[in-house]
Coordinates of C-alpha atoms in Angstrom, one line a residue:
M1 CA 21.2 9.5 -49.0
L2 CA 17.9 10.6 -50.5
L3 CA 15.7 8.0 -52.1
A4 CA 13.9 8.7 -55.4
H5 CA 10.7 6.7 -56.2
Q6 CA 11.0 4.7 -59.4
D7 CA 8.0 2.3 -59.3
E8 CA 5.7 0.5 -56.9
D9 CA 8.1 -2.3 -56.2
E10 CA 11.5 -0.8 -55.8
L11 CA 13.4 2.4 -54.8
E12 CA 16.5 3.7 -56.5
L13 CA 19.4 5.5 -54.9
Q14 CA 20.8 8.7 -56.5
D15 CA 23.8 6.7 -57.8
G16 CA 21.5 4.3 -59.6
V17 CA 21.9 1.3 -57.2
K18 CA 18.5 -0.3 -56.7
R19 CA 17.1 -0.9 -53.3
P20 CA 14.0 -2.9 -52.4
E21 CA 11.1 -1.4 -50.5
P22 CA 11.3 -1.8 -46.7
T23 CA 10.0 -5.1 -45.3
P24 CA 6.7 -4.6 -43.4
L25 CA 7.3 -4.7 -39.7
P26 CA 6.1 -7.7 -37.8
V27 CA 3.2 -5.8 -36.2
Q28 CA 2.1 -8.4 -33.6
Q29 CA 5.6 -9.1 -32.3
M30 CA 6.5 -5.4 -32.2
A31 CA 3.2 -4.7 -30.3
V32 CA 4.2 -7.2 -27.6
L33 CA 7.7 -5.7 -27.2
M34 CA 6.3 -2.2 -27.1
L35 CA 3.8 -3.3 -24.4
L36 CA 6.8 -4.6 -22.3
R37 CA 8.5 -1.2 -22.6
F38 CA 5.2 0.5 -21.6
A39 CA 4.8 -1.7 -18.6
E40 CA 8.4 -1.2 -17.4
A41 CA 8.2 2.6 -17.9
A42 CA 4.9 2.9 -16.1
S43 CA 6.2 0.9 -13.1
V44 CA 9.4 2.8 -12.9
F45 CA 7.7 6.2 -12.9
S46 CA 4.6 5.3 -10.9
F47 CA 6.2 5.8 -7.4
L48 CA 8.2 8.9 -8.2
P49 CA 5.4 11.4 -7.4
F50 CA 5.0 10.1 -3.9
L51 CA 8.7 9.0 -3.3
D52 CA 9.3 11.9 -0.9
E53 CA 6.3 11.2 1.2
L54 CA 7.0 7.5 1.2
L55 CA 10.6 7.8 2.3
T56 CA 9.7 10.4 4.9
S57 CA 7.1 8.0 6.4
V58 CA 9.5 5.0 6.6
T59 CA 12.6 6.8 7.8
G60 CA 11.4 8.5 10.9
G61 CA 9.8 11.7 9.4
D62 CA 13.1 13.6 8.8
E63 CA 12.5 15.1 5.4
A64 CA 16.1 16.4 5.3
K65 CA 17.4 12.8 4.9
V66 CA 15.0 11.9 2.0
G67 CA 17.6 12.7 -0.7
Y68 CA 20.2 10.5 1.0
Y69 CA 17.8 7.5 1.3
A70 CA 16.5 8.0 -2.3
G71 CA 20.1 8.0 -3.6
T72 CA 21.0 5.0 -1.5
M73 CA 18.0 3.0 -2.8
E74 CA 18.6 3.9 -6.4
S75 CA 22.3 3.3 -6.3
T76 CA 21.8 -0.1 -4.7
R77 CA 19.3 -1.0 -7.4
Q78 CA 21.7 0.1 -10.2
L79 CA 24.6 -1.8 -8.7
V80 CA 22.5 -5.0 -8.7
S81 CA 21.5 -4.3 -12.3
F82 CA 25.2 -3.8 -13.3
A83 CA 26.1 -7.1 -11.8
V84 CA 23.5 -9.2 -13.6
V85 CA 22.6 -7.5 -16.8
M86 CA 25.4 -9.1 -18.9
Y87 CA 24.5 -12.5 -17.4
W88 CA 20.8 -12.4 -18.4
S89 CA 21.7 -11.0 -21.8
H90 CA 24.2 -13.7 -22.4
L91 CA 21.9 -16.4 -21.1
S92 CA 19.2 -15.3 -23.5
D93 CA 21.5 -16.2 -26.4
Y94 CA 21.2 -19.9 -25.3
V95 CA 17.8 -20.4 -23.7
G96 CA 16.1 -17.8 -25.9
R97 CA 14.7 -14.3 -25.5
K98 CA 11.2 -15.3 -24.5
P99 CA 12.0 -17.0 -21.2
I100 CA 14.2 -14.1 -20.1
L101 CA 11.5 -11.6 -21.0
L102 CA 8.9 -13.7 -19.1
L103 CA 11.1 -13.8 -16.0
G104 CA 11.9 -10.1 -16.1
T105 CA 8.3 -9.0 -16.5
L106 CA 7.1 -11.3 -13.7
A107 CA 9.9 -10.0 -11.5
L108 CA 8.6 -6.4 -12.3
S109 CA 5.1 -7.4 -11.2
V110 CA 6.3 -9.0 -7.9
S111 CA 8.6 -6.0 -7.3
M112 CA 5.8 -3.4 -7.6
F113 CA 3.4 -5.5 -5.4
S114 CA 6.1 -5.8 -2.7
F115 CA 7.0 -2.1 -3.0
G116 CA 3.4 -1.1 -2.2
L117 CA 3.3 -3.2 0.9
S118 CA 6.7 -2.2 2.3
K119 CA 6.8 -0.2 5.5
T120 CA 10.6 -0.1 6.1
F121 CA 13.4 1.3 4.0
L122 CA 15.0 -2.2 3.8
G123 CA 11.8 -3.5 2.4
L124 CA 11.7 -0.8 -0.3
V125 CA 15.3 -1.5 -1.3
I126 CA 14.7 -5.3 -1.5
S127 CA 11.6 -4.7 -3.6
R128 CA 13.5 -2.6 -6.1
C129 CA 16.4 -5.0 -6.2
I130 CA 14.0 -7.9 -7.1
F131 CA 13.3 -6.0 -10.2
S132 CA 16.9 -5.2 -11.0
A133 CA 18.2 -8.6 -10.2
L134 CA 15.8 -10.5 -12.5
N135 CA 15.0 -8.0 -15.2
S136 CA 17.2 -7.3 -18.2
N137 CA 14.3 -6.6 -20.6
A138 CA 15.8 -3.4 -22.0
G139 CA 18.7 -5.1 -23.7
V140 CA 16.9 -8.3 -24.5
I141 CA 14.0 -6.4 -26.3
K142 CA 16.6 -4.6 -28.5
G143 CA 18.2 -8.0 -29.3
T144 CA 14.8 -9.4 -30.2
I145 CA 14.0 -6.5 -32.5
G146 CA 17.4 -7.0 -34.3
E147 CA 16.4 -10.7 -34.9
I148 CA 12.8 -10.1 -36.2
T149 CA 13.8 -7.2 -38.5
D150 CA 16.2 -6.8 -41.4
C151 CA 18.3 -4.0 -42.8
T152 CA 15.3 -2.4 -44.5
N153 CA 13.1 -1.9 -41.5
S154 CA 15.2 -2.1 -38.4
A155 CA 15.7 1.6 -38.1
S156 CA 12.0 2.2 -38.0
A157 CA 11.5 -0.6 -35.4
F158 CA 14.2 0.8 -33.1
A159 CA 12.8 4.3 -33.5
L160 CA 9.4 3.1 -32.2
L161 CA 10.9 1.9 -28.9
H162 CA 10.9 5.3 -27.3
V163 CA 7.2 5.9 -27.9
P164 CA 5.9 3.3 -25.4
W165 CA 8.5 4.3 -22.9
S166 CA 7.4 8.0 -22.9
V167 CA 3.7 7.1 -22.9
G168 CA 4.3 4.6 -20.1
S169 CA 6.2 7.2 -18.0
S170 CA 3.3 9.6 -18.4
F171 CA 0.7 7.0 -17.5
G172 CA 2.7 5.7 -14.5
A173 CA 3.4 9.2 -13.1
F174 CA -0.2 10.2 -13.4
I175 CA -1.5 7.1 -11.7
G176 CA 1.1 7.3 -8.9
G177 CA 0.3 11.0 -8.3
W178 CA -3.5 10.7 -8.3
L179 CA -4.0 7.4 -6.5
A180 CA -1.5 7.7 -3.7
R181 CA -3.2 7.9 -0.3
P182 CA -6.7 7.0 -1.8
A183 CA -8.3 7.0 1.7
D184 CA -7.5 10.7 2.0
R185 CA -8.3 11.7 -1.6
F186 CA -11.3 9.4 -2.3
P187 CA -12.7 8.4 1.1
T188 CA -16.0 7.3 -0.3
W189 CA -14.5 4.7 -2.5
F190 CA -11.4 3.7 -0.5
S191 CA -12.5 3.6 3.2
G192 CA -11.1 0.2 4.0
T193 CA -8.3 -0.4 6.5
I194 CA -5.8 -1.6 3.9
W195 CA -5.8 1.8 2.1
K196 CA -5.1 3.6 5.4
D197 CA -2.4 1.1 6.5
Y198 CA -0.8 1.0 3.1
P199 CA -1.5 4.4 1.5
Y200 CA 0.7 3.8 -1.5
F201 CA -0.4 0.3 -2.3
L202 CA -3.1 1.1 -4.9
P203 CA -0.9 2.7 -7.6
C204 CA 1.8 0.0 -7.0
F205 CA -0.9 -2.7 -7.3
I206 CA -2.2 -1.3 -10.6
M207 CA 1.3 -1.3 -12.0
S208 CA 1.8 -4.9 -10.8
M209 CA -1.3 -6.0 -12.6
V210 CA -0.2 -4.2 -15.8
S211 CA 3.1 -6.1 -15.7
L212 CA 1.3 -9.4 -15.0
I213 CA -1.0 -8.9 -18.0
A214 CA 2.0 -8.1 -20.1
C215 CA 3.7 -11.3 -18.9
I216 CA 0.6 -13.4 -19.9
I217 CA 0.6 -11.8 -23.3
V218 CA 4.3 -12.6 -23.8
C219 CA 3.6 -16.2 -22.8
F220 CA 0.9 -16.8 -25.5
V221 CA 1.7 -14.3 -28.2
L222 CA 5.4 -13.6 -28.5
N223 CA 7.4 -15.9 -30.8
E224 CA 10.9 -17.0 -29.9
S225 CA 13.6 -15.5 -32.1
V226 CA 16.7 -17.4 -31.2
P227 CA 17.3 -20.4 -33.5
G228 CA 18.2 -23.6 -31.7
S229 CA 16.4 -22.6 -28.4
R230 CA 13.6 -24.9 -27.1
L231 CA 10.7 -22.5 -28.0
Y232 CA 12.0 -21.5 -31.4
K233 CA 9.8 -22.4 -34.4
P234 CA 11.7 -22.4 -37.7
K235 CA 10.4 -20.2 -40.6
P236 CA 10.8 -20.8 -44.3
K237 CA 14.3 -19.8 -45.3
D238 CA 14.9 -16.8 -47.6
N239 CA 18.4 -16.3 -48.8
S240 CA 18.0 -12.8 -50.1
P241 CA 20.4 -10.4 -48.3
E242 CA 17.6 -7.9 -47.6
D243 CA 15.4 -10.4 -45.8
R244 CA 18.1 -11.7 -43.4
P245 CA 17.7 -10.6 -39.8
L246 CA 19.7 -7.7 -38.7
L247 CA 21.2 -9.8 -35.9
A248 CA 21.4 -13.1 -37.8
A249 CA 21.7 -16.0 -35.2
Q250 CA 22.6 -19.3 -36.7
D251 CA 21.4 -22.7 -35.5
S252 CA 23.7 -25.7 -34.9
E253 CA 22.8 -27.3 -38.3
T254 CA 23.8 -24.2 -40.2
L255 CA 27.1 -23.9 -38.3
V256 CA 28.0 -27.5 -39.1
S257 CA 27.4 -27.2 -42.8
A258 CA 29.3 -23.9 -43.0
D259 CA 32.9 -23.8 -44.3
P260 CA 35.7 -23.0 -41.8
A261 CA 36.0 -19.4 -42.9
T262 CA 32.3 -18.8 -42.3
Q263 CA 32.5 -20.5 -38.9
E264 CA 35.4 -18.3 -38.0
T265 CA 33.5 -15.1 -38.8
Q266 CA 30.5 -16.3 -36.8
K267 CA 32.4 -16.8 -33.5
P268 CA 31.7 -14.2 -30.8
V269 CA 33.9 -11.2 -31.0
P270 CA 36.4 -11.0 -28.1
V271 CA 35.7 -8.1 -25.7
R272 CA 39.3 -7.0 -25.8
S273 CA 39.0 -6.3 -29.6
L274 CA 36.3 -3.8 -28.8
L275 CA 38.5 -1.7 -26.5
T276 CA 39.3 0.9 -29.2
W277 CA 38.9 4.7 -29.2
K278 CA 36.0 4.5 -31.7
V279 CA 34.1 2.2 -29.4
L280 CA 35.1 3.6 -26.0
L281 CA 34.2 7.2 -26.9
P282 CA 30.5 6.6 -27.7
I283 CA 30.3 4.3 -24.7
S284 CA 31.7 6.9 -22.4
N285 CA 29.3 9.5 -23.8
Y286 CA 26.4 7.1 -23.3
V287 CA 27.4 6.4 -19.7
S288 CA 27.6 10.1 -19.0
I289 CA 24.2 10.9 -20.5
A290 CA 22.7 7.9 -18.7
C291 CA 24.1 9.1 -15.4
L292 CA 22.7 12.6 -15.8
H293 CA 19.3 11.2 -17.0
A294 CA 19.0 8.8 -14.0
A295 CA 20.0 11.7 -11.6
F296 CA 17.3 14.0 -13.1
N297 CA 14.6 11.3 -12.9
V298 CA 15.3 10.9 -9.2
V299 CA 16.0 14.5 -8.3
Q300 CA 13.0 16.0 -10.2
P301 CA 10.2 14.5 -8.1
L302 CA 12.1 15.0 -4.9
F303 CA 12.6 18.7 -5.7
L304 CA 8.9 19.2 -6.5
A305 CA 7.8 17.5 -3.3
M306 CA 10.3 18.6 -0.6
P307 CA 9.5 21.6 1.6
I308 CA 10.6 25.0 0.5
H309 CA 13.0 25.4 3.4
L310 CA 14.8 22.3 2.3
G311 CA 15.2 23.4 -1.3
G312 CA 12.0 22.1 -2.9
L313 CA 8.6 23.5 -4.0
A314 CA 6.4 21.5 -1.6
L315 CA 3.9 20.7 -4.4
P316 CA 1.1 18.2 -3.7
T317 CA 1.5 14.6 -4.9
H318 CA -1.3 14.6 -7.5
L319 CA 0.2 17.8 -9.0
I320 CA 3.6 16.2 -9.2
G321 CA 2.0 13.3 -11.1
V322 CA 0.4 15.7 -13.6
I323 CA 3.7 17.6 -14.1
M324 CA 5.6 14.4 -14.8
A325 CA 2.8 13.1 -17.1
I326 CA 2.9 16.3 -19.1
Y327 CA 6.6 16.0 -19.3
G328 CA 6.3 12.5 -20.7
V329 CA 3.8 13.4 -23.3
I330 CA 5.9 16.4 -24.6
N331 CA 8.9 14.1 -24.6
S332 CA 7.1 11.5 -26.6
L333 CA 5.9 14.1 -29.2
V334 CA 9.3 15.7 -29.6
Q335 CA 11.0 12.3 -29.9
T336 CA 8.4 11.0 -32.4
F337 CA 7.9 14.0 -34.7
L338 CA 10.9 16.4 -34.2
L339 CA 14.0 14.4 -33.3
G340 CA 14.4 12.7 -36.7
R341 CA 14.0 15.9 -38.6
L342 CA 16.5 17.8 -36.4
V343 CA 19.1 15.0 -36.8
Q344 CA 18.7 15.1 -40.6
R345 CA 19.0 18.9 -40.5
F346 CA 21.9 19.4 -38.1
G347 CA 23.5 16.0 -37.6
V348 CA 23.8 13.6 -34.7
K349 CA 26.8 15.3 -33.1
A350 CA 25.2 18.8 -33.0
I351 CA 22.0 17.4 -31.6
Y352 CA 23.8 15.4 -29.0
M353 CA 26.0 18.3 -27.9
S354 CA 23.0 20.6 -27.7
A355 CA 20.9 18.1 -25.7
T356 CA 23.8 17.6 -23.2
G357 CA 24.4 21.3 -22.9
A358 CA 20.7 21.9 -22.2
L359 CA 21.2 19.9 -19.0
I360 CA 23.1 22.8 -17.5
P361 CA 20.1 25.2 -17.4
I362 CA 17.8 22.3 -16.5
F363 CA 19.7 21.5 -13.3
S364 CA 20.3 25.2 -12.6
L365 CA 16.6 26.1 -12.8
S366 CA 15.7 24.0 -9.8
P367 CA 17.6 26.1 -7.2
A368 CA 16.5 29.2 -9.0
M369 CA 12.8 28.2 -8.7
N370 CA 13.4 27.5 -5.0
I371 CA 14.8 30.9 -4.4
C372 CA 11.8 32.5 -6.1
A373 CA 9.5 30.4 -3.9
K374 CA 11.4 31.5 -0.8
L375 CA 11.2 35.1 -1.8
N376 CA 7.6 35.1 -2.7
M377 CA 5.7 32.4 -0.8
E378 CA 7.6 30.9 2.1
G379 CA 6.3 31.6 5.6
L380 CA 2.7 32.5 4.7
V381 CA 0.7 30.4 7.2
W382 CA -3.0 31.0 7.9
T383 CA -4.7 29.9 11.1
L384 CA -8.4 30.6 11.2
E385 CA -9.7 27.4 12.8
W386 CA -8.8 25.2 15.8
H387 CA -9.4 21.8 17.2
F388 CA -9.8 21.0 20.9
H389 CA -9.5 17.3 21.6
I390 CA -10.8 16.5 25.1
Y391 CA -9.1 13.3 26.4
F392 CA -10.4 10.8 28.9
H393 CA -9.4 7.2 29.9
Q394 CA -12.2 5.1 28.5
R395 CA -12.1 2.7 31.4
N396 CA -12.3 5.4 34.0
A397 CA -16.0 6.0 34.6
A398 CA -15.4 9.3 36.5
E399 CA -13.3 10.8 33.7
H400 CA -15.8 9.6 31.1
K401 CA -18.7 11.2 32.9
A402 CA -16.7 14.5 33.4
A403 CA -15.8 14.6 29.7
L404 CA -19.4 14.3 28.7
A405 CA -20.5 16.9 31.3
L406 CA -18.0 19.3 29.9
R407 CA -19.2 18.6 26.4
D408 CA -22.8 19.4 27.4
A409 CA -21.7 22.6 29.1
V410 CA -20.0 23.8 25.9
L411 CA -23.2 23.0 23.9
R412 CA -25.3 25.0 26.4
L413 CA -23.0 28.0 26.3
R414 CA -23.0 27.9 22.5
R415 CA -26.8 27.8 22.5
D416 CA -26.9 30.9 24.8
G417 CA -24.5 32.8 22.6
A418 CA -21.4 32.8 24.9
F419 CA -19.2 31.6 22.0
V420 CA -19.2 29.5 18.8
A421 CA -17.8 26.0 19.4
V422 CA -19.0 22.8 17.6
P423 CA -18.3 19.4 19.3
L424 CA -18.3 16.6 16.8
F425 CA -21.4 14.4 17.2
R426 CA -19.2 11.3 17.7
V427 CA -17.5 10.5 21.0
N428 CA -14.6 8.1 20.6
E429 CA -14.8 5.4 23.3
G430 CA -11.2 4.3 22.6
P431 CA -8.0 5.2 20.6
V432 CA -8.8 6.6 17.2
G433 CA -6.2 7.9 14.7
P434 CA -3.3 9.6 16.5
H435 CA -5.2 9.9 19.8
P436 CA -4.2 7.2 22.3
V437 CA -7.2 7.2 24.6
G438 CA -10.9 8.1 24.4
S439 CA -11.6 11.6 23.1
Y440 CA -13.9 13.9 21.3
E441 CA -13.3 16.9 19.1
I442 CA -14.5 20.5 19.4
W443 CA -14.2 22.8 16.3
V444 CA -13.6 26.4 17.1
P445 CA -13.2 29.4 14.7
S446 CA -10.5 32.0 15.4
E447 CA -13.3 34.5 16.1
T448 CA -14.2 32.9 19.4
F449 CA -10.9 31.0 20.2
A450 CA -10.0 33.2 23.2
S451 CA -13.4 32.7 24.8
V452 CA -13.4 28.9 24.4
F453 CA -9.8 28.6 25.4
S454 CA -10.4 30.6 28.6
Y455 CA -13.5 28.6 29.5
L456 CA -11.8 25.2 29.0
C457 CA -8.8 26.2 31.0
M458 CA -11.0 27.1 34.0
H459 CA -13.5 24.2 33.8
R460 CA -11.6 21.2 32.5
G461 CA -11.1 19.7 35.9
D462 CA -8.6 16.8 35.7
L463 CA -9.1 16.3 32.0
S464 CA -6.3 16.8 29.4
I465 CA -7.1 18.9 26.3
L466 CA -5.0 18.9 23.1
V467 CA -5.2 22.2 21.2
H468 CA -3.9 22.5 17.6
P469 CA -4.6 24.8 14.7
L470 CA -5.8 23.9 11.3
T471 CA -3.2 25.8 9.3
R472 CA -3.1 26.5 5.7
E473 CA 0.4 26.9 4.2
Q474 CA 1.1 28.9 1.1
T475 CA 3.7 26.8 -0.8
F476 CA 4.8 28.4 -4.0
T477 CA 1.4 28.9 -5.7
F478 CA -0.6 26.3 -3.8
L479 CA -2.3 25.9 -0.4
T480 CA -1.6 22.8 1.6
L481 CA -2.6 21.3 4.9
D482 CA 0.1 19.8 7.1
E483 CA -1.7 17.8 9.8
N484 CA 1.5 16.3 11.0
R485 CA 3.0 19.6 12.0
D486 CA -0.3 20.8 13.5
H487 CA -0.3 17.8 15.9
E488 CA 3.4 17.8 16.6
I489 CA 5.0 21.3 16.4
R490 CA 2.1 23.8 16.6
V491 CA 0.4 21.9 19.4
A492 CA -0.5 23.1 22.9
W493 CA -1.8 21.2 25.9
I494 CA -4.2 22.2 28.7
G495 CA -3.2 19.7 31.4
P496 CA -0.8 16.7 31.2
S497 CA 0.1 15.7 27.6
F498 CA -0.3 12.4 25.9
P499 CA 1.9 10.7 23.3
L500 CA 0.4 10.8 19.9
D501 CA 0.8 8.3 17.1
L502 CA 1.6 10.7 14.2
S503 CA 2.1 7.8 11.7
M504 CA -1.7 7.8 11.4
L505 CA -1.7 11.2 9.9
P506 CA -0.9 12.2 6.3
L507 CA 2.4 14.0 5.9
R508 CA 0.8 16.7 3.7
S509 CA -2.5 17.2 2.1
D510 CA -3.8 19.5 -0.6
E511 CA -7.4 18.5 0.1
I512 CA -8.5 21.1 2.6
P513 CA -12.1 20.4 3.7
L514 CA -14.3 23.2 5.1
Q515 CA -16.0 22.5 8.4
Y516 CA -19.4 23.9 9.0
P517 CA -19.4 26.4 6.0
S518 CA -23.0 27.5 6.8
L519 CA -21.7 29.4 9.9
K520 CA -19.6 31.7 7.6
L521 CA -16.8 31.6 10.2
G522 CA -13.1 30.5 10.1
Y523 CA -12.0 29.7 6.6
S524 CA -15.6 29.9 5.4
G525 CA -16.0 33.5 6.5
T526 CA -15.1 36.8 5.0
P527 CA -12.3 38.7 6.8
S528 CA -13.7 41.8 8.5
L529 CA -10.6 43.7 7.7
T530 CA -8.5 43.7 4.6
L531 CA -4.7 43.3 4.8
E532 CA -4.2 47.0 4.0
Q533 CA -6.5 47.9 6.9
R534 CA -4.7 45.6 9.2
L535 CA -1.3 47.1 8.2
K536 CA -2.7 50.6 8.9
I537 CA -3.9 49.5 12.4
G538 CA -0.5 47.9 13.1
A539 CA 1.4 51.0 12.0
N540 CA -0.8 53.1 14.3
V541 CA -0.2 50.8 17.3
E542 CA 3.6 51.0 16.7
R543 CA 3.4 54.8 16.5
R544 CA 1.5 55.0 19.8
L545 CA 3.9 52.6 21.6
Q546 CA 7.0 54.6 20.7
S547 CA 6.4 56.7 23.9
E548 CA 6.1 53.5 26.0
K549 CA 9.6 52.7 27.3
E550 CA 8.7 49.2 28.5
A551 CA 7.2 48.1 25.1
A552 CA 9.5 46.2 22.7
R553 CA 9.9 47.5 19.2
A554 CA 8.7 45.5 16.3
P555 CA 11.3 44.5 13.7
P556 CA 10.9 45.3 10.0
R557 CA 8.0 43.3 8.4
E558 CA 10.1 41.3 5.9
L559 CA 12.4 40.2 8.7
S560 CA 9.5 39.3 10.9
I561 CA 7.9 37.0 8.4
Q562 CA 11.3 35.3 7.6
R563 CA 12.0 34.6 11.3
T564 CA 8.5 33.5 12.5
G565 CA 7.2 31.8 9.4
V566 CA 3.7 32.9 10.4
V567 CA 1.3 35.5 9.2
S568 CA -1.5 36.1 11.7
I569 CA -4.9 36.8 10.4

């Protein structure tokens, strides 16, 4: 009902009933509770941008099973939460809200710290379950707000709860996306071994510290709101109905002095009496929307990160963090400034039905975007540079001497103009990265690949040489570098092969450094022929070969790209 202003001290309803002004919100207590919501949202969303990479790395590298593992981890966490949420909420009625909030926030800090250090799937699940088993802050925070507000300001207090959650989700997603694998993204600042051994620890550590700071603030600032609990400090009593807490808890002294009728109304309501159609219907709707919302939160980052051939968009981690952060900001703005007006204009039922119906196109757009990505971008792979890794057993003096002699020969031939090949100045005297023995690297642009490959085949002696491309993959609208595939699938060996430790390589990187750009070769060079010129040359070759009976015929170009997944340049 609309309110009309009557004077500075009171408001009057249209039917003439007077209503006092809203009680000012307890700013300090609300700020602490909102900080807890922020910390929890930031922690929950911080690992989602790199969830696909993390699960791929701890489950054997099979990206096709990432969805299964993600669903298993989240379902286990939710089952644990379902088993304990009522216990912690009920316990908070006796020991108070503050101890339960302290325990839940501390558990969140420990959970994120452990999550960042986990290298097995079981470790990830246990870390998440620590949070779910000991944290029931969402319900306890709402109960606390009901006890520190009254009927004049409770609606405003509850409406504020969504703001820190949306801001926290944006902050957490941004931090998780940008600070994952810091040794690869910011090698100058994060060159230590810990950042390479635990590439996802930094964002988890930051979220752990945020939760720990929130826990300390709760300890010293938040007031207990449950009368009769050990930490509760009584306030001056005010018998005016408007100033009574929305969820008025009574201490033992009040219960003793109350008459029998009052005591009867203050007893807890039996659960069986709540099993009515008017209660079950909104609960079932809430369960349905919560299920869809939880599914979207898990599916969205996986869809953005998974390879195109598995149904995703193969976007880099930091971009996923940006996308999710923007989503959180827009969500916060809409909830804060538009939702209330839309509800007043169209009603709660209409807005709920519209929001639920909107989930149909939201979930449908994901496969549609993947189809567009497959039609337009999948299969475009550039290979303009190569690495030759010459291997030698570091304790074998003869092999070591032969490897260095071969290196000197390559340098002399480059000096004399035979080809362009750039050995790295450093010679690894032992295992480094994925390489199990001593080695050194030779960078070769595609312009002189054939000459270098031929020379090394003929003059390697008994040495083994790993040859792999430095491919750039076109994924949707972004270029990425997949070192894992370059060392495992696109690899070739001159001589006997060696087992590689691929766990030392990033799964996918959008940071594509240029090697020796001053040479203007490889990726730093300008193609001598345009794509149109190459197509004309190819068509001319096909036309000339039509008279050659022993020459195989090329398939249509679209089918060729779809089958091979490679475009040669």
